[in-house]
Amino acid sequence: GKGGEFFSLALGQGLLTMITFGIYGPWAFVKIRKYLLSKLTLDGKSFEFNAEGGKLISLLLGQGLLTLITLYIYAPWAIAKIRAYFAASTVYDGKPFEFSGKGGELFSLFLGQGLLTMITFGIYGAWAYVKIQRYFAEKTSWGGSAFGFTAAGGKVFSLWLGQGPLTMIPFGIYAPWALVKITTYVYSQTTYGSAHVFSFEASGGKLFSLYLKGALLSAITLGIYAARFQMELNAFMAEATGIGPKAA
């Protein structure tokens, strides 16, 4: 995508959302996501987003009200329905994605993993993250094949423990390197079908330069450059992401 196009789109949709006191938000979200996905390609084929603002606002309002009325007990069922709608609205090569997760399953998963994380004072969080990510991946499919997530909780814990302090010590300067290391591992453990695995190959230094440039120019231009920065960041992440056959 191009920064000028995205700036005009974001500005227009943002203004419409503000003057309607947020009511237009779902339509704005759909238009922006539709634009972003239309600029994303894989093997020369682009993605599509076919959601409708009217359906999205009805879904969000209905699920949001049920969640509030039940004091958030219904939240897992709301998440499952919203995720299923987003998956079905996302199309690649003429085929929509699918999400088959169930609210009851999510409720049990969130409850169990949340309790274990709390009673271990957060230490179990890495293992909880892996189990939840694995569930969402395995319940998501495209073209008849499901995704997978084979990460190990111990490895994630080690990454978080090692990269977290390094990011905090130099006032966040190390964050791009930490992000690259964590993303590289997470992608390497994300699979599609039985024969394909994702990859992420990027440089922390290049990401740092991109963030620094974006922050400085956005500040100098009073935010006008932010749209172009977002496009550059999207391009960086997309170019670093790949999918190929699993190693023998």
mmCIF file of C-alpha atoms in Angstrom:
data_model
loop_
_atom_site.group_PDB
_atom_site.id
_atom_site.type_symbol
_atom_site.label_atom_id
_atom_site.label_comp_id
_atom_site.label_asym_id
_atom_site.label_seq_id
_atom_site.Cartn_x
_atom_site.Cartn_y
_atom_site.Cartn_z
ATOM 1 C CA GLY A 1 0.000 0.000 0.000
ATOM 2 C CA LYS A 2 0.997 3.634 -0.408
ATOM 3 C CA GLY A 3 1.271 6.118 2.432
ATOM 4 C CA GLY A 4 -0.791 8.777 0.626
ATOM 5 C CA GLU A 5 -3.642 6.382 -0.088
ATOM 6 C CA PHE A 6 -3.683 5.088 3.476
ATOM 7 C CA PHE A 7 -3.491 8.621 4.925
ATOM 8 C CA SER A 8 -6.519 9.738 2.910
ATOM 9 C CA LEU A 9 -8.432 6.594 3.841
ATOM 10 C CA ALA A 10 -7.579 6.754 7.539
ATOM 11 C CA LEU A 11 -8.320 10.487 7.708
ATOM 12 C CA GLY A 12 -11.682 10.151 6.004
ATOM 13 C CA GLN A 13 -12.784 7.145 8.024
ATOM 14 C CA GLY A 14 -11.506 8.693 11.251
ATOM 15 C CA LEU A 15 -13.497 11.884 10.670
ATOM 16 C CA LEU A 16 -16.654 9.951 9.872
ATOM 17 C CA THR A 17 -16.207 7.906 13.025
ATOM 18 C CA MET A 18 -15.743 11.030 15.155
ATOM 19 C CA ILE A 19 -18.702 12.978 13.788
ATOM 20 C CA THR A 20 -20.957 9.947 14.318
ATOM 21 C CA PHE A 21 -19.659 9.539 17.888
ATOM 22 C CA GLY A 22 -18.135 6.169 17.067
ATOM 23 C CA ILE A 23 -21.190 4.627 15.425
ATOM 24 C CA TYR A 24 -19.466 4.545 12.024
ATOM 25 C CA GLY A 25 -16.476 2.741 13.576
ATOM 26 C CA PRO A 26 -17.274 -0.753 12.246
ATOM 27 C CA TRP A 27 -17.695 0.550 8.687
ATOM 28 C CA ALA A 28 -14.395 2.433 8.992
ATOM 29 C CA PHE A 29 -12.671 -0.682 10.329
ATOM 30 C CA VAL A 30 -13.992 -2.788 7.437
ATOM 31 C CA LYS A 31 -12.838 -0.296 4.803
ATOM 32 C CA ILE A 32 -9.369 0.044 6.287
ATOM 33 C CA ARG A 33 -8.913 -3.713 6.733
ATOM 34 C CA LYS A 34 -10.218 -4.310 3.203
ATOM 35 C CA TYR A 35 -7.592 -1.910 1.854
ATOM 36 C CA LEU A 36 -4.746 -3.421 3.873
ATOM 37 C CA LEU A 37 -5.555 -7.012 2.924
ATOM 38 C CA SER A 38 -5.978 -6.112 -0.744
ATOM 39 C CA LYS A 39 -2.345 -4.943 -0.709
ATOM 40 C CA LEU A 40 -1.084 -8.163 0.888
ATOM 41 C CA THR A 41 -0.026 -10.933 -1.500
ATOM 42 C CA LEU A 42 1.233 -14.495 -1.215
ATOM 43 C CA ASP A 43 2.600 -16.279 -4.270
ATOM 44 C CA GLY A 44 1.247 -13.425 -6.369
ATOM 45 C CA LYS A 45 -2.314 -13.821 -5.084
ATOM 46 C CA SER A 46 -3.940 -11.151 -2.943
ATOM 47 C CA PHE A 47 -6.209 -11.437 0.070
ATOM 48 C CA GLU A 48 -9.745 -10.092 0.361
ATOM 49 C CA PHE A 49 -11.876 -8.959 3.290
ATOM 50 C CA ASN A 50 -15.594 -9.295 2.639
ATOM 51 C CA ALA A 51 -17.087 -8.241 5.961
ATOM 52 C CA GLU A 52 -19.879 -5.662 6.050
ATOM 53 C CA GLY A 53 -20.077 -2.746 8.467
ATOM 54 C CA GLY A 54 -23.741 -3.380 9.225
ATOM 55 C CA LYS A 55 -23.198 -7.034 10.088
ATOM 56 C CA LEU A 56 -20.117 -6.212 12.121
ATOM 57 C CA ILE A 57 -21.831 -3.583 14.276
ATOM 58 C CA SER A 58 -24.772 -5.944 14.887
ATOM 59 C CA LEU A 59 -22.387 -8.715 15.871
ATOM 60 C CA LEU A 60 -20.300 -6.510 18.163
ATOM 61 C CA LEU A 61 -23.336 -4.941 19.819
ATOM 62 C CA GLY A 62 -25.070 -8.259 20.379
ATOM 63 C CA GLN A 63 -22.031 -10.076 21.678
ATOM 64 C CA GLY A 64 -20.917 -7.082 23.715
ATOM 65 C CA LEU A 65 -24.293 -6.771 25.457
ATOM 66 C CA LEU A 66 -24.425 -10.482 26.269
ATOM 67 C CA THR A 67 -20.913 -10.265 27.669
ATOM 68 C CA LEU A 68 -21.805 -7.299 29.898
ATOM 69 C CA ILE A 69 -25.116 -8.786 31.049
ATOM 70 C CA THR A 70 -23.398 -12.014 32.125
ATOM 71 C CA LEU A 71 -20.561 -10.137 33.842
ATOM 72 C CA TYR A 72 -18.125 -11.346 31.161
ATOM 73 C CA ILE A 73 -18.929 -15.043 31.601
ATOM 74 C CA TYR A 74 -20.204 -15.065 28.009
ATOM 75 C CA ALA A 75 -16.936 -13.532 26.690
ATOM 76 C CA PRO A 76 -15.507 -16.845 25.322
ATOM 77 C CA TRP A 77 -18.652 -17.454 23.272
ATOM 78 C CA ALA A 78 -18.471 -13.852 21.966
ATOM 79 C CA ILE A 79 -14.821 -14.315 21.025
ATOM 80 C CA ALA A 80 -15.609 -17.539 19.165
ATOM 81 C CA LYS A 81 -18.446 -15.951 17.166
ATOM 82 C CA ILE A 82 -16.516 -12.801 16.308
ATOM 83 C CA ARG A 83 -13.423 -14.777 15.308
ATOM 84 C CA ALA A 84 -15.530 -17.084 13.135
ATOM 85 C CA TYR A 85 -17.022 -14.070 11.348
ATOM 86 C CA PHE A 86 -13.617 -12.516 10.735
ATOM 87 C CA ALA A 87 -12.221 -15.807 9.448
ATOM 88 C CA ALA A 88 -15.141 -16.362 7.066
ATOM 89 C CA SER A 89 -14.781 -12.778 5.802
ATOM 90 C CA THR A 90 -11.084 -13.220 5.014
ATOM 91 C CA VAL A 91 -10.461 -14.796 1.621
ATOM 92 C CA TYR A 92 -7.308 -15.967 -0.125
ATOM 93 C CA ASP A 93 -7.241 -17.368 -3.640
ATOM 94 C CA GLY A 94 -11.022 -17.419 -3.679
ATOM 95 C CA LYS A 95 -11.314 -19.554 -0.527
ATOM 96 C CA PRO A 96 -12.384 -18.229 2.882
ATOM 97 C CA PHE A 97 -10.710 -19.099 6.141
ATOM 98 C CA GLU A 98 -12.679 -20.977 8.789
ATOM 99 C CA PHE A 99 -12.691 -20.948 12.572
ATOM 100 C CA SER A 100 -14.438 -23.848 14.296
ATOM 101 C CA GLY A 101 -13.725 -23.007 17.932
ATOM 102 C CA LYS A 102 -16.562 -23.254 20.460
ATOM 103 C CA GLY A 103 -17.411 -20.941 23.316
ATOM 104 C CA GLY A 104 -17.601 -23.756 25.858
ATOM 105 C CA GLU A 105 -14.158 -25.017 24.901
ATOM 106 C CA LEU A 106 -12.716 -21.524 25.146
ATOM 107 C CA PHE A 107 -14.374 -20.959 28.517
ATOM 108 C CA SER A 108 -12.749 -24.090 29.946
ATOM 109 C CA LEU A 109 -9.410 -23.225 28.373
ATOM 110 C CA PHE A 110 -9.364 -19.622 29.615
ATOM 111 C CA LEU A 111 -10.548 -20.618 33.076
ATOM 112 C CA GLY A 112 -8.016 -23.399 33.511
ATOM 113 C CA GLN A 113 -5.051 -21.526 32.091
ATOM 114 C CA GLY A 114 -5.982 -18.330 33.893
ATOM 115 C CA LEU A 115 -6.179 -20.078 37.270
ATOM 116 C CA LEU A 116 -2.845 -21.834 36.757
ATOM 117 C CA THR A 117 -1.241 -18.528 35.789
ATOM 118 C CA MET A 118 -2.614 -16.787 38.868
ATOM 119 C CA ILE A 119 -1.657 -19.434 41.412
ATOM 120 C CA THR A 120 1.897 -19.517 40.019
ATOM 121 C CA PHE A 121 2.109 -15.704 40.191
ATOM 122 C CA GLY A 122 2.384 -15.439 36.410
ATOM 123 C CA ILE A 123 5.149 -18.014 35.933
ATOM 124 C CA TYR A 124 2.813 -20.388 34.104
ATOM 125 C CA GLY A 125 1.835 -17.595 31.705
ATOM 126 C CA ALA A 126 4.149 -18.810 28.952
ATOM 127 C CA TRP A 127 2.631 -22.290 29.007
ATOM 128 C CA ALA A 128 -0.871 -20.792 29.077
ATOM 129 C CA TYR A 129 0.001 -18.635 26.064
ATOM 130 C CA VAL A 130 1.185 -21.705 24.136
ATOM 131 C CA LYS A 131 -1.946 -23.727 24.907
ATOM 132 C CA ILE A 132 -4.285 -20.877 23.957
ATOM 133 C CA GLN A 133 -2.364 -20.107 20.742
ATOM 134 C CA ARG A 134 -2.371 -23.812 19.848
ATOM 135 C CA TYR A 135 -6.139 -23.968 20.272
ATOM 136 C CA PHE A 136 -6.763 -20.949 18.049
ATOM 137 C CA ALA A 137 -4.333 -22.227 15.409
ATOM 138 C CA GLU A 138 -5.778 -25.750 15.290
ATOM 139 C CA LYS A 139 -9.321 -24.420 15.040
ATOM 140 C CA THR A 140 -8.393 -22.182 12.102
ATOM 141 C CA SER A 141 -8.244 -23.644 8.619
ATOM 142 C CA TRP A 142 -8.039 -22.732 4.951
ATOM 143 C CA GLY A 143 -8.586 -24.930 1.934
ATOM 144 C CA GLY A 144 -9.431 -27.931 4.089
ATOM 145 C CA SER A 145 -6.180 -27.890 6.088
ATOM 146 C CA ALA A 146 -5.759 -26.567 9.617
ATOM 147 C CA PHE A 147 -2.972 -24.516 11.097
ATOM 148 C CA GLY A 148 -0.901 -25.676 14.050
ATOM 149 C CA PHE A 149 1.310 -24.318 16.815
ATOM 150 C CA THR A 150 4.106 -26.492 18.165
ATOM 151 C CA ALA A 151 5.899 -24.072 20.487
ATOM 152 C CA ALA A 152 7.075 -25.235 23.921
ATOM 153 C CA GLY A 153 6.103 -23.342 27.051
ATOM 154 C CA GLY A 154 9.615 -23.646 28.464
ATOM 155 C CA LYS A 155 11.162 -22.087 25.366
ATOM 156 C CA VAL A 156 8.654 -19.219 25.376
ATOM 157 C CA PHE A 157 9.307 -18.646 29.081
ATOM 158 C CA SER A 158 13.051 -18.505 28.449
ATOM 159 C CA LEU A 159 12.572 -16.049 25.590
ATOM 160 C CA TRP A 160 10.312 -13.769 27.614
ATOM 161 C CA LEU A 161 12.615 -13.959 30.617
ATOM 162 C CA GLY A 162 15.700 -13.174 28.561
ATOM 163 C CA GLN A 163 14.329 -10.584 26.157
ATOM 164 C CA GLY A 164 12.124 -8.742 28.673
ATOM 165 C CA PRO A 165 14.868 -7.411 30.972
ATOM 166 C CA LEU A 166 17.084 -6.548 27.997
ATOM 167 C CA THR A 167 14.283 -4.412 26.603
ATOM 168 C CA MET A 168 13.699 -2.567 29.882
ATOM 169 C CA ILE A 169 17.321 -1.842 30.814
ATOM 170 C CA PRO A 170 18.282 0.435 27.838
ATOM 171 C CA PHE A 171 14.973 2.364 27.955
ATOM 172 C CA GLY A 172 13.289 0.171 25.350
ATOM 173 C CA ILE A 173 15.993 0.589 22.702
ATOM 174 C CA TYR A 174 16.464 -3.182 22.500
ATOM 175 C CA ALA A 175 12.732 -3.779 21.853
ATOM 176 C CA PRO A 176 13.056 -4.275 18.049
ATOM 177 C CA TRP A 177 15.687 -6.984 18.537
ATOM 178 C CA ALA A 178 13.539 -8.679 21.186
ATOM 179 C CA LEU A 179 10.500 -8.508 18.924
ATOM 180 C CA VAL A 180 12.421 -10.093 16.048
ATOM 181 C CA LYS A 181 13.735 -12.932 18.218
ATOM 182 C CA ILE A 182 10.350 -13.740 19.725
ATOM 183 C CA THR A 183 8.524 -13.449 16.388
ATOM 184 C CA THR A 184 11.103 -15.643 14.675
ATOM 185 C CA TYR A 185 10.516 -18.413 17.198
ATOM 186 C CA VAL A 186 6.716 -18.092 17.181
ATOM 187 C CA TYR A 187 6.537 -18.199 13.371
ATOM 188 C CA SER A 188 8.907 -21.171 13.214
ATOM 189 C CA GLN A 189 6.446 -23.076 15.399
ATOM 190 C CA THR A 190 3.384 -22.141 13.337
ATOM 191 C CA THR A 191 2.402 -24.715 10.742
ATOM 192 C CA TYR A 192 -0.121 -25.139 7.949
ATOM 193 C CA GLY A 193 -1.335 -28.617 7.157
ATOM 194 C CA SER A 194 1.151 -31.422 7.657
ATOM 195 C CA ALA A 195 3.867 -30.182 5.327
ATOM 196 C CA HIS A 196 4.289 -26.422 5.678
ATOM 197 C CA VAL A 197 5.787 -24.154 8.309
ATOM 198 C CA PHE A 198 6.038 -20.369 8.596
ATOM 199 C CA SER A 199 9.256 -18.396 8.921
ATOM 200 C CA PHE A 200 10.280 -14.888 9.887
ATOM 201 C CA GLU A 201 13.631 -13.513 8.758
ATOM 202 C CA ALA A 202 14.296 -9.931 9.785
ATOM 203 C CA SER A 203 17.003 -7.766 11.310
ATOM 204 C CA GLY A 204 16.504 -6.061 14.655
ATOM 205 C CA GLY A 205 18.720 -3.233 13.437
ATOM 206 C CA LYS A 206 16.564 -2.584 10.373
ATOM 207 C CA LEU A 207 13.414 -2.658 12.467
ATOM 208 C CA PHE A 208 14.979 -0.229 14.951
ATOM 209 C CA SER A 209 15.885 2.143 12.105
ATOM 210 C CA LEU A 210 12.356 1.901 10.740
ATOM 211 C CA TYR A 211 10.801 2.685 14.124
ATOM 212 C CA LEU A 212 13.225 5.559 14.755
ATOM 213 C CA LYS A 213 12.595 7.088 11.340
ATOM 214 C CA GLY A 214 8.831 6.685 11.725
ATOM 215 C CA ALA A 215 8.756 8.226 15.200
ATOM 216 C CA LEU A 216 10.924 11.211 14.254
ATOM 217 C CA LEU A 217 9.189 12.024 10.977
ATOM 218 C CA SER A 218 5.723 11.522 12.494
ATOM 219 C CA ALA A 219 6.626 13.974 15.262
ATOM 220 C CA ILE A 220 8.094 16.517 12.835
ATOM 221 C CA THR A 221 5.046 16.335 10.534
ATOM 222 C CA LEU A 222 2.589 16.381 13.445
ATOM 223 C CA GLY A 223 1.439 12.847 12.682
ATOM 224 C CA ILE A 224 1.023 13.185 8.923
ATOM 225 C CA TYR A 225 3.896 10.790 8.236
ATOM 226 C CA ALA A 226 2.324 8.113 10.464
ATOM 227 C CA ALA A 227 0.295 6.667 7.566
ATOM 228 C CA ARG A 228 3.401 6.152 5.444
ATOM 229 C CA PHE A 229 5.240 4.713 8.440
ATOM 230 C CA GLN A 230 2.446 2.160 8.913
ATOM 231 C CA MET A 231 2.714 1.116 5.271
ATOM 232 C CA GLU A 232 6.500 0.771 5.566
ATOM 233 C CA LEU A 233 6.105 -1.299 8.728
ATOM 234 C CA ASN A 234 3.477 -3.523 7.087
ATOM 235 C CA ALA A 235 5.778 -4.048 4.092
ATOM 236 C CA PHE A 236 8.715 -4.873 6.381
ATOM 237 C CA MET A 237 6.734 -7.501 8.299
ATOM 238 C CA ALA A 238 5.212 -9.006 5.150
ATOM 239 C CA GLU A 239 8.563 -9.276 3.351
ATOM 240 C CA ALA A 240 10.114 -10.948 6.398
ATOM 241 C CA THR A 241 7.352 -13.557 6.583
ATOM 242 C CA GLY A 242 7.443 -16.726 4.556
ATOM 243 C CA ILE A 243 5.922 -20.188 4.359
ATOM 244 C CA GLY A 244 7.638 -23.272 3.001
ATOM 245 C CA PRO A 245 7.943 -27.036 3.354
ATOM 246 C CA LYS A 246 8.870 -28.456 6.727
ATOM 247 C CA ALA A 247 12.432 -29.619 7.117
ATOM 248 C CA ALA A 248 12.804 -33.352 6.683
#
